[in-house]
Amino acid sequence: MKSICVIGIGYVGLPTAAMFASKGHRVVGYDLNEKAVNALNKGEIIIEEPGLGDLVKDVVAKGFLTAQTTCPDDCDVYIIAVPTPINPDKTADMRFVESATRAVVPCVRKGCIVILESTSPPRTVEDLMLPILKETGLEIGEELLVAHSPERILPGRVIEELRTNSRIVGGINEKSSLAVKEVYQSIVEGEIHITTSTTAEMCKLMENTFRDVNIALANELAKMSEELGVNAWEVIRLANCHPRVNILNPGPGVGGHCIALDPWFLVEKSKNAKLIHQARLNNDSMPEFVRDKIEKIIGGLNGKSVAIYGVTYKPNIDDVRESPVMHLVDLLKNAGVNVNICDPHAAEKIEGKGIYEAAEGCDILVLGVNHDEFKNVDFAKLTAKMSAKNILDTRNFWSKADVEASGAKYYLLGDGNK
Ligand code: SAJ
C-alpha cells in the first residue's frame, strides 16, 4: 500500500481520495478550503454526488482518509487535482496548479511520484511543472516520477466511472508511466493506456472538445430549424436512425467546469483551433437566443415576470458553475425582468421557490434543466396562477400534448413549426 496525498478535495479530488482510501491506501487530502477539510474530517461532504457521502464517511471512520490545510511531507504519491479555471480573456488560469506544484517541492523525496490530474493546456507538465520540480534537487524521471493522468468521470456517476472507465497515463518517461499505471491499477478496473504527458493533456482536451463541437452543431441545427420551419428534435431523432450518425441535443447553452472551458485551452495554444473556437461561440450564444425567444413569446421583457425551472449546468446535480441558465437569468434581469427560480438541487446556492409557487404571476415558465423532480408536474396546477400560460421547454423534456391539455401554450427550443 502507498501513502497518497490528493491536493484539492473538490469534485475530482475528493472522490479520487476516497476511492484510493477504500482500497486500503493511507490518503491525506490537502486543501486550503478549511470548510472542505473540516467537513471531510467529520466524514461529511460539501458537494452533491450519489454514493460519495457514504464512501467518505466509511473511509474516514476507518482512519484511511484524513484532510489538512498543509501539504503532508510523508507521502509516496502526490496527486494534483486543483481547479484550472479560465480568465475573463479566455486564457488558462494556472495559478492553482503552479502553487500546488510549489507546495510539493519541500515535501517529496527520492522515489516519490507527482501526478497532475487537473485538465490543463498542452505542455503544462513539461513547461510549467518540471521547471518547478527541478528545485527539489531530485533527478526528474528517475528519483522523482511525473505524469499527467486526466479524469473522465461524469458528475452524477463519479464513483462508478472512476472504477470502470479506462484511463490514460502520460508519463514524462516510461518509468514514470509504469509507476503511475501501477498506482491507478488499485482503483481502476478499466484499461490503462500509457502515453506521453503532452499527448495525455491533448487527449483530455480533445475528448471534451469533441463533445462541445458536437453540441454546437446541435445548437446550430436548432437555430436553423426555427428559421426554416422544422422541428430540430424530429430531425435529430430521424437522422440518428442512421447507423453512424449521432447528433447530440440542443439546449440553452453548455455549462460545467469542463466542456465549457477545456476547448479554450486549445484556442489559446493553437492558431489552428478555428472550428473549436466557433463552436464555443455558438454554444455561448444560446442564452441570448433563448432570451430573444422569450421576448418574442411574451411581447417584450422590461417589467415582465419569468419563471426559470432548473439553473444548474445539467440535470440532477447541484453544480451551477458556468451554468448557461444562470447566464440567461442575468440577461433577463438586465432587461428589467422579474425572475423567479425553481431548482430543488441548487437550494443552497440560489434563492428559489417551490415548483407550484415559482410560476405564480409569471408571463412564461422556462424549463432550463430537466431535473427528475420536474418529470410529473401537474401542468394545470403549475400554470393556474400564471399571468399568461406560456411554457418554453429548452430540453424537449415535457409533452406538448400534456402541456396544451392544461390550457397552456407549449413552445420548444428548436421547433420552427408554427
Ligand atoms: N449538453 C447539451 N447537449 C448535449 C449534451 C450536453 O447541451 O447533448 C450540455 C449540458 O446541458 C451541460 C454541458 O453540455 O450544460 C456539459 O454536460 P456533459 O454531461 O456533457 O458534461 P460534463 O461536463 O458533466 O462531463 C464531461 C464528460 N466528458 C465527456 O462526456 C466527453 C465527462 O466524461 C468528463 O470527465 C467531464 O466533462 C470532465 O470533468 O472533463
Tab-separated table of C-alpha atoms and ligand atoms in Angstrom:
chain	number	residue	atom	x	y	z
A	1	MET	CA	0.000	0.000	0.000
A	2	LYS	CA	1.132	3.567	-0.678
A	3	SER	CA	0.526	6.787	1.186
A	4	ILE	CA	-1.198	9.203	-1.164
A	5	CYS	CA	-1.705	12.955	-0.900
A	6	VAL	CA	-4.528	14.389	-3.006
A	7	ILE	CA	-4.116	18.126	-3.459
A	8	GLY	CA	-7.556	19.656	-3.965
A	9	ILE	CA	-10.508	17.813	-2.384
A	10	GLY	CA	-13.186	19.089	-4.755
A	11	TYR	CA	-15.377	17.457	-7.405
A	12	VAL	CA	-12.494	15.311	-8.683
A	13	GLY	CA	-10.025	15.156	-5.795
A	14	LEU	CA	-12.453	14.066	-3.100
A	15	PRO	CA	-13.901	11.012	-4.881
A	16	THR	CA	-10.404	10.082	-6.063
A	17	ALA	CA	-9.067	10.304	-2.484
A	18	ALA	CA	-11.986	8.271	-1.155
A	19	MET	CA	-11.552	5.577	-3.790
A	20	PHE	CA	-7.839	5.144	-3.005
A	21	ALA	CA	-8.656	5.076	0.727
A	22	SER	CA	-11.328	2.417	0.129
A	23	LYS	CA	-8.578	0.172	-1.273
A	24	GLY	CA	-6.532	0.463	1.922
A	25	HIS	CA	-4.128	3.237	0.965
A	26	ARG	CA	-3.463	5.903	3.618
A	27	VAL	CA	-4.761	9.049	1.969
A	28	VAL	CA	-4.353	12.670	3.016
A	29	GLY	CA	-6.460	15.337	1.384
A	30	TYR	CA	-4.710	18.701	1.263
A	31	ASP	CA	-6.830	21.772	0.596
A	32	LEU	CA	-6.722	25.443	1.566
A	33	ASN	CA	-10.517	25.384	1.975
A	34	GLU	CA	-10.941	24.872	5.735
A	35	LYS	CA	-14.688	24.200	5.308
A	36	ALA	CA	-13.950	21.259	2.995
A	37	VAL	CA	-11.159	19.974	5.268
A	38	ASN	CA	-13.261	20.186	8.427
A	39	ALA	CA	-16.246	18.548	6.738
A	40	LEU	CA	-14.112	15.696	5.420
A	41	ASN	CA	-12.528	15.046	8.838
A	42	LYS	CA	-16.069	14.688	10.178
A	43	GLY	CA	-16.799	12.195	7.421
A	44	GLU	CA	-19.068	14.694	5.659
A	45	ILE	CA	-19.016	16.117	2.109
A	46	ILE	CA	-19.999	19.572	0.849
A	47	ILE	CA	-20.814	18.571	-2.740
A	48	GLU	CA	-23.753	16.547	-4.115
A	49	GLU	CA	-22.624	13.278	-5.706
A	50	PRO	CA	-24.569	9.988	-5.398
A	51	GLY	CA	-22.771	7.448	-3.195
A	52	LEU	CA	-19.860	9.713	-2.308
A	53	GLY	CA	-21.156	10.677	1.136
A	54	ASP	CA	-21.348	7.072	2.333
A	55	LEU	CA	-17.937	6.223	0.875
A	56	VAL	CA	-16.234	9.207	2.552
A	57	LYS	CA	-17.973	8.505	5.870
A	58	ASP	CA	-16.735	4.900	5.789
A	59	VAL	CA	-13.084	5.544	4.904
A	60	VAL	CA	-12.796	8.460	7.333
A	61	ALA	CA	-14.305	6.373	10.149
A	62	LYS	CA	-11.744	3.639	9.374
A	63	GLY	CA	-8.915	6.172	9.500
A	64	PHE	CA	-7.810	5.676	5.880
A	65	LEU	CA	-8.686	9.241	4.833
A	66	THR	CA	-7.895	12.485	6.606
A	67	ALA	CA	-7.634	16.078	5.428
A	68	GLN	CA	-5.493	19.051	6.336
A	69	THR	CA	-4.695	22.575	5.171
A	70	THR	CA	-0.960	21.973	4.808
A	71	CYS	CA	0.879	19.716	2.376
A	72	PRO	CA	1.997	16.473	4.077
A	73	ASP	CA	5.689	15.595	3.700
A	74	ASP	CA	5.429	11.843	4.259
A	75	CYS	CA	3.543	10.585	1.222
A	76	ASP	CA	4.718	8.424	-1.659
A	77	VAL	CA	2.338	9.840	-4.265
A	78	TYR	CA	1.136	13.432	-4.742
A	79	ILE	CA	-1.950	13.851	-6.958
A	80	ILE	CA	-2.729	17.409	-8.040
A	81	ALA	CA	-6.475	17.805	-8.606
A	82	VAL	CA	-6.928	21.549	-8.310
A	83	PRO	CA	-9.143	23.802	-10.472
A	84	THR	CA	-7.867	25.115	-13.815
A	85	PRO	CA	-10.332	27.945	-14.484
A	86	ILE	CA	-10.468	30.329	-17.396
A	87	ASN	CA	-9.657	34.023	-17.080
A	88	PRO	CA	-12.162	36.578	-18.452
A	89	ASP	CA	-9.993	36.817	-21.592
A	90	LYS	CA	-10.415	33.017	-22.032
A	91	THR	CA	-6.766	32.241	-21.212
A	92	ALA	CA	-5.989	29.440	-18.748
A	93	ASP	CA	-5.584	30.409	-15.097
A	94	MET	CA	-2.844	28.008	-13.978
A	95	ARG	CA	-2.173	29.640	-10.600
A	96	PHE	CA	-3.608	26.718	-8.622
A	97	VAL	CA	-1.542	24.149	-10.499
A	98	GLU	CA	1.576	26.270	-10.065
A	99	SER	CA	1.041	26.787	-6.324
A	100	ALA	CA	0.202	23.097	-5.791
A	101	THR	CA	3.400	22.131	-7.614
A	102	ARG	CA	5.408	24.543	-5.473
A	103	ALA	CA	3.773	23.134	-2.317
A	104	VAL	CA	5.016	19.669	-3.248
A	105	VAL	CA	8.676	20.681	-3.703
A	106	PRO	CA	9.675	20.652	0.007
A	107	CYS	CA	7.600	17.523	0.688
A	108	VAL	CA	8.870	14.980	-1.855
A	109	ARG	CA	11.860	12.679	-1.542
A	110	LYS	CA	13.644	10.097	-3.724
A	111	GLY	CA	11.129	7.603	-5.097
A	112	CYS	CA	8.097	9.872	-4.896
A	113	ILE	CA	5.556	10.277	-7.694
A	114	VAL	CA	3.802	13.507	-8.737
A	115	ILE	CA	0.635	13.178	-10.835
A	116	LEU	CA	-1.288	16.057	-12.433
A	117	GLU	CA	-4.979	15.123	-12.747
A	118	SER	CA	-6.283	18.643	-13.421
A	119	THR	CA	-7.336	19.243	-17.006
A	120	SER	CA	-4.615	21.526	-18.348
A	121	PRO	CA	-3.350	23.163	-21.565
A	122	PRO	CA	-0.943	21.063	-23.634
A	123	ARG	CA	2.635	21.128	-22.295
A	124	THR	CA	1.643	22.080	-18.709
A	125	VAL	CA	3.662	19.188	-17.224
A	126	GLU	CA	6.695	19.828	-19.426
A	127	ASP	CA	6.776	23.631	-19.377
A	128	LEU	CA	5.115	24.630	-16.104
A	129	MET	CA	5.624	21.763	-13.623
A	130	LEU	CA	9.043	20.291	-14.440
A	131	PRO	CA	10.974	23.573	-14.039
A	132	ILE	CA	9.457	23.914	-10.561
A	133	LEU	CA	10.006	20.255	-9.608
A	134	LYS	CA	13.677	20.558	-10.577
A	135	GLU	CA	14.003	22.763	-7.466
A	136	THR	CA	13.678	19.555	-5.394
A	137	GLY	CA	17.214	18.661	-6.453
A	138	LEU	CA	15.947	15.190	-7.336
A	139	GLU	CA	16.676	13.631	-10.723
A	140	ILE	CA	13.382	14.106	-12.584
A	141	GLY	CA	12.199	10.893	-14.268
A	142	GLU	CA	14.465	8.737	-12.114
A	143	GLU	CA	14.275	9.844	-8.471
A	144	LEU	CA	11.064	11.834	-8.895
A	145	LEU	CA	8.493	10.396	-11.311
A	146	VAL	CA	5.983	12.684	-13.013
A	147	ALA	CA	2.876	12.080	-15.143
A	148	HIS	CA	-0.451	13.520	-16.250
A	149	SER	CA	-3.486	11.306	-15.794
A	150	PRO	CA	-6.759	13.127	-16.586
A	151	GLU	CA	-10.068	12.022	-15.118
A	152	ARG	CA	-13.051	11.137	-17.297
A	153	ILE	CA	-15.655	10.897	-14.569
A	154	LEU	CA	-19.164	12.149	-15.282
A	155	PRO	CA	-20.572	14.257	-12.428
A	156	GLY	CA	-23.547	12.301	-11.121
A	157	ARG	CA	-21.826	8.945	-11.861
A	158	VAL	CA	-18.395	9.639	-10.412
A	159	ILE	CA	-17.866	6.611	-8.154
A	160	GLU	CA	-18.876	4.125	-10.858
A	161	GLU	CA	-16.899	5.829	-13.620
A	162	LEU	CA	-13.720	6.233	-11.560
A	163	ARG	CA	-13.744	2.462	-11.237
A	164	THR	CA	-14.948	1.367	-14.665
A	165	ASN	CA	-13.708	3.981	-17.171
A	166	SER	CA	-10.460	3.334	-18.991
A	167	ARG	CA	-7.714	5.775	-18.112
A	168	ILE	CA	-4.773	7.478	-19.811
A	169	VAL	CA	-1.424	7.788	-18.041
A	170	GLY	CA	1.054	10.137	-19.703
A	171	GLY	CA	4.480	9.983	-18.060
A	172	ILE	CA	7.470	12.214	-18.735
A	173	ASN	CA	9.252	8.923	-19.372
A	174	GLU	CA	8.355	5.234	-19.406
A	175	LYS	CA	9.500	4.717	-15.832
A	176	SER	CA	7.028	7.394	-14.701
A	177	SER	CA	4.217	5.971	-16.827
A	178	LEU	CA	4.672	2.437	-15.481
A	179	ALA	CA	4.842	3.593	-11.861
A	180	VAL	CA	1.697	5.733	-12.226
A	181	LYS	CA	-0.126	2.943	-14.051
A	182	GLU	CA	0.566	0.734	-11.028
A	183	VAL	CA	-0.870	3.388	-8.704
A	184	TYR	CA	-4.157	3.615	-10.639
A	185	GLN	CA	-4.458	-0.161	-11.070
A	186	SER	CA	-5.507	-0.290	-7.424
A	187	ILE	CA	-8.741	1.626	-8.194
A	188	VAL	CA	-9.274	1.385	-11.991
A	189	GLU	CA	-10.847	-1.759	-13.462
A	190	GLY	CA	-10.839	-0.233	-16.955
A	191	GLU	CA	-7.848	-0.408	-19.269
A	192	ILE	CA	-4.950	1.951	-18.518
A	193	HIS	CA	-3.307	3.347	-21.665
A	194	ILE	CA	0.255	4.667	-21.489
A	195	THR	CA	1.498	7.666	-23.490
A	196	THR	CA	3.460	10.911	-23.063
A	197	SER	CA	2.348	13.693	-20.730
A	198	THR	CA	1.588	16.135	-23.563
A	199	THR	CA	-0.368	13.509	-25.507
A	200	ALA	CA	-2.399	12.798	-22.339
A	201	GLU	CA	-3.109	16.520	-21.961
A	202	MET	CA	-4.290	16.701	-25.579
A	203	CYS	CA	-6.431	13.566	-25.237
A	204	LYS	CA	-8.375	15.003	-22.324
A	205	LEU	CA	-8.923	18.308	-24.082
A	206	MET	CA	-9.990	16.622	-27.317
A	207	GLU	CA	-12.470	14.347	-25.511
A	208	ASN	CA	-14.357	17.358	-24.182
A	209	THR	CA	-13.770	19.473	-27.278
A	210	PHE	CA	-15.275	16.709	-29.435
A	211	ARG	CA	-18.390	16.897	-27.259
A	212	ASP	CA	-18.512	20.720	-27.270
A	213	VAL	CA	-18.213	20.896	-31.092
A	214	ASN	CA	-20.997	18.333	-31.472
A	215	ILE	CA	-23.259	20.158	-29.063
A	216	ALA	CA	-22.540	23.328	-31.054
A	217	LEU	CA	-23.688	21.525	-34.204
A	218	ALA	CA	-26.940	20.574	-32.459
A	219	ASN	CA	-27.442	24.155	-31.287
A	220	GLU	CA	-26.803	25.479	-34.798
A	221	LEU	CA	-29.369	22.962	-36.071
A	222	ALA	CA	-31.865	24.334	-33.530
A	223	LYS	CA	-31.356	27.868	-34.809
A	224	MET	CA	-31.625	26.758	-38.461
A	225	SER	CA	-34.754	24.741	-37.655
A	226	GLU	CA	-36.524	27.750	-36.164
A	227	GLU	CA	-35.527	29.750	-39.244
A	228	LEU	CA	-36.597	27.068	-41.738
A	229	GLY	CA	-39.787	25.885	-40.022
A	230	VAL	CA	-38.843	22.387	-38.907
A	231	ASN	CA	-38.541	20.712	-35.523
A	232	ALA	CA	-34.832	20.111	-34.758
A	233	TRP	CA	-35.679	17.290	-32.342
A	234	GLU	CA	-37.580	15.434	-35.059
A	235	VAL	CA	-34.611	15.940	-37.416
A	236	ILE	CA	-32.214	14.606	-34.768
A	237	ARG	CA	-34.431	11.634	-33.922
A	238	LEU	CA	-34.698	10.563	-37.548
A	239	ALA	CA	-31.123	11.418	-38.608
A	240	ASN	CA	-29.809	9.381	-35.677
A	241	CYS	CA	-31.540	6.341	-37.126
A	242	HIS	CA	-28.544	6.277	-39.478
A	243	PRO	CA	-26.135	3.671	-38.039
A	244	ARG	CA	-23.212	6.078	-37.981
A	245	VAL	CA	-24.880	9.359	-37.053
A	246	ASN	CA	-25.263	10.623	-33.502
A	247	ILE	CA	-26.348	14.265	-33.420
A	248	LEU	CA	-26.427	15.489	-29.828
A	249	ASN	CA	-29.137	17.620	-28.157
A	250	PRO	CA	-29.674	21.369	-28.467
A	251	GLY	CA	-30.078	23.327	-25.253
A	252	PRO	CA	-29.850	26.744	-23.605
A	253	GLY	CA	-26.043	26.550	-23.760
A	254	VAL	CA	-23.136	24.483	-22.432
A	255	GLY	CA	-22.176	24.647	-18.798
A	256	GLY	CA	-19.967	22.943	-16.266
A	257	HIS	CA	-16.331	23.418	-15.497
A	258	CYS	CA	-15.198	21.088	-18.254
A	259	ILE	CA	-16.910	21.146	-21.642
A	260	ALA	CA	-17.459	24.888	-21.477
A	261	LEU	CA	-13.835	25.599	-20.560
A	262	ASP	CA	-11.472	22.951	-21.879
A	263	PRO	CA	-11.718	23.920	-25.580
A	264	TRP	CA	-10.487	27.403	-24.718
A	265	PHE	CA	-7.142	25.831	-23.673
A	266	LEU	CA	-6.695	24.731	-27.295
A	267	VAL	CA	-7.881	28.050	-28.719
A	268	GLU	CA	-5.228	29.757	-26.574
A	269	LYS	CA	-2.428	27.411	-27.624
A	270	SER	CA	-3.159	26.894	-31.333
A	271	LYS	CA	-3.942	29.348	-34.132
A	272	ASN	CA	-5.492	26.394	-35.994
A	273	ALA	CA	-8.281	25.877	-33.433
A	274	LYS	CA	-10.791	27.772	-35.607
A	275	LEU	CA	-13.723	25.296	-35.672
A	276	ILE	CA	-13.191	24.744	-31.965
A	277	HIS	CA	-13.347	28.492	-31.349
A	278	GLN	CA	-16.506	28.935	-33.412
A	279	ALA	CA	-18.162	26.035	-31.583
A	280	ARG	CA	-17.513	27.768	-28.253
A	281	LEU	CA	-19.052	30.980	-29.631
A	282	ASN	CA	-22.080	29.020	-30.919
A	283	ASN	CA	-22.704	27.416	-27.549
A	284	ASP	CA	-22.120	30.630	-25.634
A	285	SER	CA	-24.687	32.383	-27.867
A	286	MET	CA	-27.560	30.122	-26.733
A	287	PRO	CA	-28.587	32.050	-23.587
A	288	GLU	CA	-29.108	35.167	-25.748
A	289	PHE	CA	-31.011	33.083	-28.315
A	290	VAL	CA	-33.339	31.813	-25.581
A	291	ARG	CA	-33.727	35.318	-24.144
A	292	ASP	CA	-34.793	36.605	-27.578
A	293	LYS	CA	-37.235	33.700	-27.923
A	294	ILE	CA	-38.773	34.565	-24.542
A	295	GLU	CA	-39.077	38.225	-25.584
A	296	LYS	CA	-40.870	37.232	-28.790
A	297	ILE	CA	-43.281	34.885	-26.983
A	298	ILE	CA	-44.339	37.347	-24.254
A	299	GLY	CA	-44.050	40.512	-26.363
A	300	GLY	CA	-41.251	42.280	-24.552
A	301	LEU	CA	-39.083	41.889	-21.431
A	302	ASN	CA	-38.977	45.057	-19.296
A	303	GLY	CA	-41.439	44.742	-16.407
A	304	LYS	CA	-42.372	41.163	-17.309
A	305	SER	CA	-42.138	38.130	-14.969
A	306	VAL	CA	-40.373	34.907	-15.965
A	307	ALA	CA	-40.080	31.657	-14.001
A	308	ILE	CA	-36.934	29.621	-14.655
A	309	TYR	CA	-37.101	25.927	-13.725
A	310	GLY	CA	-33.621	24.447	-13.280
A	311	VAL	CA	-30.455	26.571	-13.118
A	312	THR	CA	-27.691	24.010	-12.554
A	313	TYR	CA	-25.500	23.187	-15.543
A	314	LYS	CA	-27.149	19.827	-16.088
A	315	PRO	CA	-29.850	17.606	-14.560
A	316	ASN	CA	-29.886	16.121	-11.068
A	317	ILE	CA	-26.708	17.737	-9.740
A	318	ASP	CA	-26.131	20.857	-7.613
A	319	ASP	CA	-23.342	22.423	-9.681
A	320	VAL	CA	-24.130	25.847	-11.115
A	321	ARG	CA	-20.599	26.560	-12.362
A	322	GLU	CA	-20.657	28.068	-15.853
A	323	SER	CA	-24.374	27.349	-15.966
A	324	PRO	CA	-25.837	28.847	-19.164
A	325	VAL	CA	-29.233	29.125	-17.473
A	326	MET	CA	-27.716	31.281	-14.743
A	327	HIS	CA	-26.374	33.466	-17.600
A	328	LEU	CA	-29.905	33.587	-19.024
A	329	VAL	CA	-31.194	34.695	-15.604
A	330	ASP	CA	-28.684	37.560	-15.619
A	331	LEU	CA	-29.644	38.553	-19.175
A	332	LEU	CA	-33.327	38.639	-18.203
A	333	LYS	CA	-32.692	40.650	-15.047
A	334	ASN	CA	-30.543	43.117	-17.012
A	335	ALA	CA	-33.533	43.583	-19.346
A	336	GLY	CA	-35.802	44.511	-16.415
A	337	VAL	CA	-37.451	41.131	-15.976
A	338	ASN	CA	-38.640	39.882	-12.565
A	339	VAL	CA	-37.173	36.354	-12.431
A	340	ASN	CA	-38.415	33.546	-10.169
A	341	ILE	CA	-36.213	30.460	-9.882
A	342	CYS	CA	-37.185	26.900	-9.002
A	343	ASP	CA	-34.326	24.417	-8.612
A	344	PRO	CA	-34.544	21.733	-5.898
A	345	HIS	CA	-30.882	20.772	-6.466
A	346	ALA	CA	-29.442	24.254	-6.072
A	347	ALA	CA	-31.389	25.260	-2.981
A	348	GLU	CA	-28.189	26.028	-1.064
A	349	LYS	CA	-26.764	28.097	-3.895
A	350	ILE	CA	-29.673	30.247	-5.030
A	351	GLU	CA	-32.855	31.726	-3.519
A	352	GLY	CA	-35.523	29.620	-5.142
A	353	LYS	CA	-39.262	28.917	-4.842
A	354	GLY	CA	-41.317	25.741	-4.840
A	355	ILE	CA	-42.424	24.013	-8.005
A	356	TYR	CA	-46.032	25.250	-7.789
A	357	GLU	CA	-45.107	28.655	-6.360
A	358	ALA	CA	-42.372	29.913	-8.706
A	359	ALA	CA	-44.665	30.303	-11.747
A	360	GLU	CA	-47.313	32.368	-9.920
A	361	GLY	CA	-47.905	35.695	-11.655
A	362	CYS	CA	-45.410	34.930	-14.422
A	363	ASP	CA	-45.836	35.570	-18.150
A	364	ILE	CA	-43.841	32.474	-19.074
A	365	LEU	CA	-42.298	29.418	-17.447
A	366	VAL	CA	-38.952	28.299	-18.940
A	367	LEU	CA	-37.621	24.778	-18.385
A	368	GLY	CA	-33.873	25.350	-18.203
A	369	VAL	CA	-32.728	21.983	-16.807
A	370	ASN	CA	-34.592	18.675	-16.922
A	371	HIS	CA	-34.283	17.597	-13.273
A	372	ASP	CA	-36.149	14.409	-12.376
A	373	GLU	CA	-38.309	16.430	-9.971
A	374	PHE	CA	-39.868	18.203	-12.973
A	375	LYS	CA	-40.909	14.920	-14.649
A	376	ASN	CA	-44.502	14.509	-13.434
A	377	VAL	CA	-45.746	18.006	-12.746
A	378	ASP	CA	-49.464	18.854	-12.858
A	379	PHE	CA	-49.495	21.436	-15.651
A	380	ALA	CA	-52.966	22.722	-14.770
A	381	LYS	CA	-51.819	23.381	-11.203
A	382	LEU	CA	-48.418	24.641	-12.403
A	383	THR	CA	-49.954	27.263	-14.713
A	384	ALA	CA	-53.116	28.048	-12.722
A	385	LYS	CA	-51.806	31.310	-11.274
A	386	MET	CA	-49.653	32.439	-14.190
A	387	SER	CA	-50.409	35.859	-15.749
A	388	ALA	CA	-50.036	34.199	-19.153
A	389	LYS	CA	-49.949	30.422	-19.587
A	390	ASN	CA	-46.782	30.078	-21.699
A	391	ILE	CA	-44.276	27.266	-21.257
A	392	LEU	CA	-40.921	27.239	-23.086
A	393	ASP	CA	-39.138	23.882	-22.998
A	394	THR	CA	-35.402	24.167	-23.813
A	395	ARG	CA	-34.706	20.438	-23.304
A	396	ASN	CA	-37.546	18.666	-25.164
A	397	PHE	CA	-38.427	17.261	-21.773
A	398	TRP	CA	-42.163	17.878	-21.436
A	399	SER	CA	-45.017	16.658	-23.667
A	400	LYS	CA	-46.619	19.325	-25.861
A	401	ALA	CA	-49.888	17.392	-25.668
A	402	ASP	CA	-49.831	17.276	-21.858
A	403	VAL	CA	-48.968	20.959	-21.550
A	404	GLU	CA	-51.596	22.129	-24.015
A	405	ALA	CA	-54.243	19.836	-22.486
A	406	SER	CA	-53.884	22.018	-19.392
A	407	GLY	CA	-54.751	25.094	-21.414
A	408	ALA	CA	-51.199	26.425	-21.591
A	409	LYS	CA	-49.274	27.181	-24.806
A	410	TYR	CA	-46.186	24.993	-25.346
A	411	TYR	CA	-43.052	26.298	-27.093
A	412	LEU	CA	-39.943	24.188	-27.789
A	413	LEU	CA	-36.407	25.438	-28.391
A	414	GLY	CA	-35.514	24.426	-31.948
A	415	ASP	CA	-39.090	23.923	-33.138
A	416	GLY	CA	-39.787	26.151	-36.109
A	417	ASN	CA	-43.256	24.760	-36.694
A	418	LYS	CA	-45.862	27.496	-36.127
B	1	SAJ	N1	-25.209	19.346	-23.167
B	1	SAJ	C1	-26.041	19.757	-24.214
B	1	SAJ	N2	-26.385	18.842	-25.164
B	1	SAJ	C2	-25.956	17.551	-25.106
B	1	SAJ	C3	-25.112	17.154	-24.035
B	1	SAJ	C4	-24.754	18.075	-23.074
B	1	SAJ	O1	-26.457	20.914	-24.285
B	1	SAJ	O2	-26.333	16.764	-25.977
B	1	SAJ	C5	-24.795	20.339	-22.168
B	1	SAJ	C6	-25.269	20.000	-20.774
B	1	SAJ	O3	-26.552	20.535	-20.528
B	1	SAJ	C7	-24.209	20.683	-19.914
B	1	SAJ	C8	-22.968	20.610	-20.777
B	1	SAJ	O4	-23.389	20.338	-22.103
B	1	SAJ	O5	-24.542	22.039	-19.719
B	1	SAJ	C9	-21.947	19.553	-20.339
B	1	SAJ	O6	-22.643	18.429	-19.888
B	1	SAJ	P1	-21.996	16.944	-20.050
B	1	SAJ	O7	-22.810	15.993	-19.309
B	1	SAJ	O8	-21.811	16.676	-21.468
B	1	SAJ	O9	-20.540	17.079	-19.461
B	1	SAJ	P2	-19.866	17.178	-18.009
B	1	SAJ	O10	-19.178	18.479	-18.024
B	1	SAJ	O11	-20.762	16.890	-16.877
B	1	SAJ	O12	-18.827	15.952	-18.102
B	1	SAJ	C10	-17.898	15.933	-19.171
B	1	SAJ	C11	-17.735	14.493	-19.626
B	1	SAJ	N3	-16.943	14.450	-20.823
B	1	SAJ	C12	-17.427	13.810	-21.907
B	1	SAJ	O13	-18.534	13.308	-21.903
B	1	SAJ	C13	-16.532	13.776	-23.082
B	1	SAJ	C14	-17.024	13.713	-18.536
B	1	SAJ	O14	-16.708	12.406	-19.011
B	1	SAJ	C15	-15.728	14.414	-18.170
B	1	SAJ	O15	-14.986	13.700	-17.208
B	1	SAJ	C16	-16.081	15.789	-17.636
B	1	SAJ	O16	-16.694	16.517	-18.729
B	1	SAJ	C17	-14.820	16.467	-17.192
B	1	SAJ	O17	-14.648	16.524	-15.942
B	1	SAJ	O18	-13.998	16.810	-18.036
